[in-house]
Amino acid sequence: MPEPQATRVFWVGYRMDRSLVVVADDGGADAARDRGILECLDAGIVRNASVLANGPDAEALAAELGRRPGVSVLLHLNLTEGMALAGPAST
């Protein structure tokens, strides 16, 4: 049986390599989750973390992430849980 060949994707004449981006999600939601995210970052398992800006532990996590150069921090858009970051709109 022949060995499988690597798959290459071509788009408009350009070769595009496939990649998988893993993001440690929901940072700032609680201290236990944040510890797990920081452990994964420190171990090199992930290089990306998303932060719930309105999470109860978001500020503490942001401070820790600021001490880790090379980490990509993403904003986790949250429309359904927690307190709003802005007051109600005036009409």
Short mmCIF file of N, CA and C in Angstrom, two decimals:
data_model
loop_
_atom_site.label_atom_id
_atom_site.label_comp_id
_atom_site.label_asym_id
_atom_site.label_seq_id
_atom_site.Cartn_x
_atom_site.Cartn_y
_atom_site.Cartn_z
N MET A 1 0.85 -1.17 0.00
CA MET A 1 0.00 0.00 0.00
C MET A 1 0.90 1.24 0.00
N PRO A 2 0.63 2.23 -0.87
CA PRO A 2 1.47 3.43 -0.92
C PRO A 2 1.28 4.29 0.33
N GLU A 3 2.35 5.00 0.69
CA GLU A 3 2.26 5.90 1.84
C GLU A 3 1.42 7.12 1.47
N PRO A 4 0.65 7.65 2.44
CA PRO A 4 -0.15 8.84 2.15
C PRO A 4 0.75 10.03 1.85
N GLN A 5 0.31 10.88 0.96
CA GLN A 5 1.05 12.07 0.58
C GLN A 5 0.53 13.26 1.37
N ALA A 6 1.42 14.21 1.64
CA ALA A 6 1.01 15.43 2.33
C ALA A 6 0.04 16.20 1.46
N THR A 7 -0.95 16.76 2.06
CA THR A 7 -1.95 17.55 1.32
C THR A 7 -1.45 18.98 1.20
N ARG A 8 -1.54 19.51 0.01
CA ARG A 8 -1.20 20.91 -0.22
C ARG A 8 -2.44 21.61 -0.74
N VAL A 9 -2.67 22.80 -0.23
CA VAL A 9 -3.82 23.59 -0.65
C VAL A 9 -3.31 24.73 -1.51
N PHE A 10 -3.93 24.91 -2.66
CA PHE A 10 -3.55 26.00 -3.55
C PHE A 10 -4.74 26.94 -3.70
N TRP A 11 -4.47 28.22 -3.67
CA TRP A 11 -5.52 29.21 -3.84
C TRP A 11 -4.98 30.30 -4.75
N VAL A 12 -5.60 30.50 -5.86
CA VAL A 12 -5.20 31.49 -6.85
C VAL A 12 -3.69 31.41 -7.12
N GLY A 13 -3.22 30.20 -7.28
CA GLY A 13 -1.83 30.03 -7.64
C GLY A 13 -0.83 30.10 -6.49
N TYR A 14 -1.27 30.36 -5.30
CA TYR A 14 -0.36 30.45 -4.16
C TYR A 14 -0.56 29.24 -3.26
N ARG A 15 0.53 28.75 -2.74
CA ARG A 15 0.46 27.62 -1.81
C ARG A 15 0.13 28.14 -0.42
N MET A 16 -0.84 27.52 0.21
CA MET A 16 -1.21 27.89 1.58
C MET A 16 -1.00 26.68 2.48
N ASP A 17 -0.12 26.82 3.45
CA ASP A 17 0.08 25.74 4.41
C ASP A 17 -1.05 25.76 5.42
N ARG A 18 -1.41 24.59 5.85
CA ARG A 18 -2.45 24.49 6.87
C ARG A 18 -1.83 24.69 8.24
N SER A 19 -2.58 25.28 9.11
CA SER A 19 -2.10 25.43 10.48
C SER A 19 -3.28 25.34 11.43
N LEU A 20 -2.99 25.03 12.65
CA LEU A 20 -3.98 24.93 13.69
C LEU A 20 -3.60 25.92 14.78
N VAL A 21 -4.50 26.82 15.10
CA VAL A 21 -4.26 27.80 16.15
C VAL A 21 -5.09 27.37 17.36
N VAL A 22 -4.41 27.16 18.48
CA VAL A 22 -5.08 26.76 19.72
C VAL A 22 -5.08 27.97 20.65
N VAL A 23 -6.26 28.31 21.15
CA VAL A 23 -6.42 29.47 22.03
C VAL A 23 -6.93 28.99 23.38
N ALA A 24 -6.26 29.38 24.44
CA ALA A 24 -6.76 29.12 25.79
C ALA A 24 -7.90 30.12 26.01
N ASP A 25 -9.12 29.61 26.10
CA ASP A 25 -10.32 30.43 26.02
C ASP A 25 -10.88 30.77 27.40
N ASP A 26 -11.63 31.85 27.46
CA ASP A 26 -12.40 32.28 28.64
C ASP A 26 -11.53 32.73 29.81
N GLY A 27 -10.36 33.29 29.52
CA GLY A 27 -9.55 33.84 30.58
C GLY A 27 -10.27 34.97 31.29
N GLY A 28 -10.04 35.09 32.57
CA GLY A 28 -10.70 36.12 33.36
C GLY A 28 -12.01 35.67 33.96
N ALA A 29 -12.47 34.47 33.59
CA ALA A 29 -13.75 33.97 34.10
C ALA A 29 -13.66 33.60 35.58
N ASP A 30 -12.55 32.99 35.97
CA ASP A 30 -12.33 32.64 37.38
C ASP A 30 -10.86 32.31 37.58
N ALA A 31 -10.43 32.35 38.85
CA ALA A 31 -9.01 32.18 39.18
C ALA A 31 -8.48 30.80 38.81
N ALA A 32 -9.29 29.77 38.99
CA ALA A 32 -8.82 28.41 38.68
C ALA A 32 -8.55 28.26 37.18
N ARG A 33 -9.44 28.77 36.37
CA ARG A 33 -9.25 28.70 34.91
C ARG A 33 -8.01 29.49 34.51
N ASP A 34 -7.84 30.66 35.12
CA ASP A 34 -6.68 31.49 34.80
C ASP A 34 -5.38 30.77 35.15
N ARG A 35 -5.34 30.08 36.29
CA ARG A 35 -4.14 29.30 36.64
C ARG A 35 -3.84 28.26 35.58
N GLY A 36 -4.86 27.59 35.09
CA GLY A 36 -4.66 26.59 34.04
C GLY A 36 -4.14 27.22 32.76
N ILE A 37 -4.69 28.36 32.39
CA ILE A 37 -4.23 29.07 31.19
C ILE A 37 -2.76 29.47 31.35
N LEU A 38 -2.41 30.03 32.50
CA LEU A 38 -1.03 30.45 32.72
C LEU A 38 -0.07 29.27 32.73
N GLU A 39 -0.49 28.15 33.31
CA GLU A 39 0.35 26.94 33.30
C GLU A 39 0.58 26.46 31.87
N CYS A 40 -0.46 26.48 31.04
CA CYS A 40 -0.31 26.05 29.64
C CYS A 40 0.59 27.00 28.86
N LEU A 41 0.47 28.30 29.12
CA LEU A 41 1.35 29.27 28.46
C LEU A 41 2.79 29.06 28.88
N ASP A 42 3.00 28.90 30.17
CA ASP A 42 4.37 28.73 30.68
C ASP A 42 5.01 27.43 30.19
N ALA A 43 4.19 26.40 29.98
CA ALA A 43 4.70 25.12 29.50
C ALA A 43 4.87 25.11 27.98
N GLY A 44 4.41 26.15 27.30
CA GLY A 44 4.53 26.21 25.84
C GLY A 44 3.48 25.42 25.11
N ILE A 45 2.44 24.99 25.80
CA ILE A 45 1.37 24.22 25.16
C ILE A 45 0.55 25.12 24.24
N VAL A 46 0.30 26.35 24.67
CA VAL A 46 -0.42 27.33 23.86
C VAL A 46 0.37 28.63 23.89
N ARG A 47 0.10 29.48 22.89
CA ARG A 47 0.73 30.81 22.83
C ARG A 47 -0.31 31.91 22.73
N ASN A 48 -1.59 31.52 22.78
CA ASN A 48 -2.69 32.46 22.60
C ASN A 48 -3.69 32.29 23.73
N ALA A 49 -4.21 33.40 24.23
CA ALA A 49 -5.22 33.34 25.28
C ALA A 49 -6.27 34.41 25.01
N SER A 50 -7.54 34.03 25.19
CA SER A 50 -8.60 35.03 25.08
C SER A 50 -9.03 35.44 26.48
N VAL A 51 -9.41 36.71 26.61
CA VAL A 51 -9.80 37.26 27.91
C VAL A 51 -11.21 37.83 27.80
N LEU A 52 -12.06 37.43 28.74
CA LEU A 52 -13.39 38.01 28.89
C LEU A 52 -13.21 39.35 29.59
N ALA A 53 -13.37 40.44 28.87
CA ALA A 53 -13.09 41.75 29.45
C ALA A 53 -13.95 42.03 30.66
N ASN A 54 -15.14 41.46 30.73
CA ASN A 54 -16.01 41.70 31.88
C ASN A 54 -15.98 40.54 32.88
N GLY A 55 -14.97 39.68 32.76
CA GLY A 55 -14.82 38.59 33.71
C GLY A 55 -14.35 39.10 35.06
N PRO A 56 -14.74 38.44 36.14
CA PRO A 56 -14.37 38.92 37.47
C PRO A 56 -12.86 38.92 37.73
N ASP A 57 -12.10 38.11 37.03
CA ASP A 57 -10.65 38.05 37.24
C ASP A 57 -9.86 38.57 36.04
N ALA A 58 -10.52 39.33 35.17
CA ALA A 58 -9.86 39.80 33.94
C ALA A 58 -8.65 40.69 34.21
N GLU A 59 -8.76 41.60 35.17
CA GLU A 59 -7.64 42.51 35.44
C GLU A 59 -6.42 41.77 35.96
N ALA A 60 -6.63 40.81 36.85
CA ALA A 60 -5.50 40.03 37.39
C ALA A 60 -4.84 39.21 36.28
N LEU A 61 -5.66 38.61 35.41
CA LEU A 61 -5.09 37.83 34.31
C LEU A 61 -4.35 38.74 33.34
N ALA A 62 -4.90 39.90 33.04
CA ALA A 62 -4.23 40.83 32.13
C ALA A 62 -2.85 41.21 32.66
N ALA A 63 -2.75 41.42 33.97
CA ALA A 63 -1.44 41.74 34.56
C ALA A 63 -0.46 40.58 34.38
N GLU A 64 -0.92 39.36 34.60
CA GLU A 64 -0.06 38.18 34.42
C GLU A 64 0.34 38.01 32.96
N LEU A 65 -0.60 38.21 32.04
CA LEU A 65 -0.27 38.06 30.62
C LEU A 65 0.73 39.11 30.17
N GLY A 66 0.67 40.29 30.78
CA GLY A 66 1.62 41.35 30.45
C GLY A 66 3.05 41.00 30.83
N ARG A 67 3.22 40.04 31.72
CA ARG A 67 4.56 39.60 32.13
C ARG A 67 5.10 38.48 31.24
N ARG A 68 4.34 38.12 30.23
CA ARG A 68 4.74 37.00 29.36
C ARG A 68 4.87 37.49 27.91
N PRO A 69 6.06 37.93 27.53
CA PRO A 69 6.23 38.41 26.16
C PRO A 69 6.01 37.27 25.15
N GLY A 70 5.50 37.63 24.02
CA GLY A 70 5.28 36.64 22.97
C GLY A 70 3.92 35.96 23.02
N VAL A 71 3.14 36.25 24.05
CA VAL A 71 1.80 35.67 24.14
C VAL A 71 0.83 36.57 23.39
N SER A 72 0.02 35.99 22.51
CA SER A 72 -1.02 36.74 21.83
C SER A 72 -2.26 36.75 22.70
N VAL A 73 -2.76 37.94 22.99
CA VAL A 73 -3.95 38.09 23.82
C VAL A 73 -5.11 38.53 22.92
N LEU A 74 -6.19 37.79 23.00
CA LEU A 74 -7.36 38.05 22.17
C LEU A 74 -8.52 38.50 23.05
N LEU A 75 -9.37 39.32 22.52
CA LEU A 75 -10.56 39.76 23.23
C LEU A 75 -11.68 38.78 22.95
N HIS A 76 -12.25 38.24 24.01
CA HIS A 76 -13.38 37.32 23.88
C HIS A 76 -14.64 38.16 24.00
N LEU A 77 -15.35 38.32 22.89
CA LEU A 77 -16.59 39.09 22.88
C LEU A 77 -17.65 38.33 23.64
N ASN A 78 -18.23 38.96 24.63
CA ASN A 78 -19.21 38.31 25.50
C ASN A 78 -20.45 39.19 25.57
N LEU A 79 -21.53 38.71 25.00
CA LEU A 79 -22.76 39.49 24.98
C LEU A 79 -23.82 38.96 25.93
N THR A 80 -23.56 37.83 26.59
CA THR A 80 -24.64 37.17 27.31
C THR A 80 -24.40 36.96 28.80
N GLU A 81 -23.18 37.09 29.29
CA GLU A 81 -22.90 36.78 30.69
C GLU A 81 -22.16 37.91 31.36
N GLY A 82 -22.36 38.04 32.66
CA GLY A 82 -21.61 39.02 33.44
C GLY A 82 -22.17 40.42 33.31
N MET A 83 -21.48 41.34 33.97
CA MET A 83 -21.89 42.74 33.98
C MET A 83 -21.46 43.44 32.69
N ALA A 84 -22.27 44.38 32.27
CA ALA A 84 -21.90 45.18 31.10
C ALA A 84 -20.74 46.11 31.46
N LEU A 85 -19.87 46.37 30.51
CA LEU A 85 -18.75 47.26 30.75
C LEU A 85 -19.12 48.73 30.57
N ALA A 86 -20.23 48.97 29.91
CA ALA A 86 -20.71 50.34 29.70
C ALA A 86 -22.10 50.45 30.29
N GLY A 87 -22.47 51.65 30.64
CA GLY A 87 -23.82 51.89 31.18
C GLY A 87 -24.86 51.77 30.06
N PRO A 88 -26.11 51.82 30.44
CA PRO A 88 -27.17 51.72 29.43
C PRO A 88 -27.12 52.91 28.47
N ALA A 89 -27.49 52.65 27.25
CA ALA A 89 -27.51 53.70 26.24
C ALA A 89 -28.64 54.68 26.55
N SER A 90 -28.37 55.96 26.39
CA SER A 90 -29.43 56.95 26.60
C SER A 90 -30.18 57.17 25.30
N THR A 91 -31.44 57.42 25.43
CA THR A 91 -32.26 57.62 24.22
C THR A 91 -32.69 59.05 24.09
#
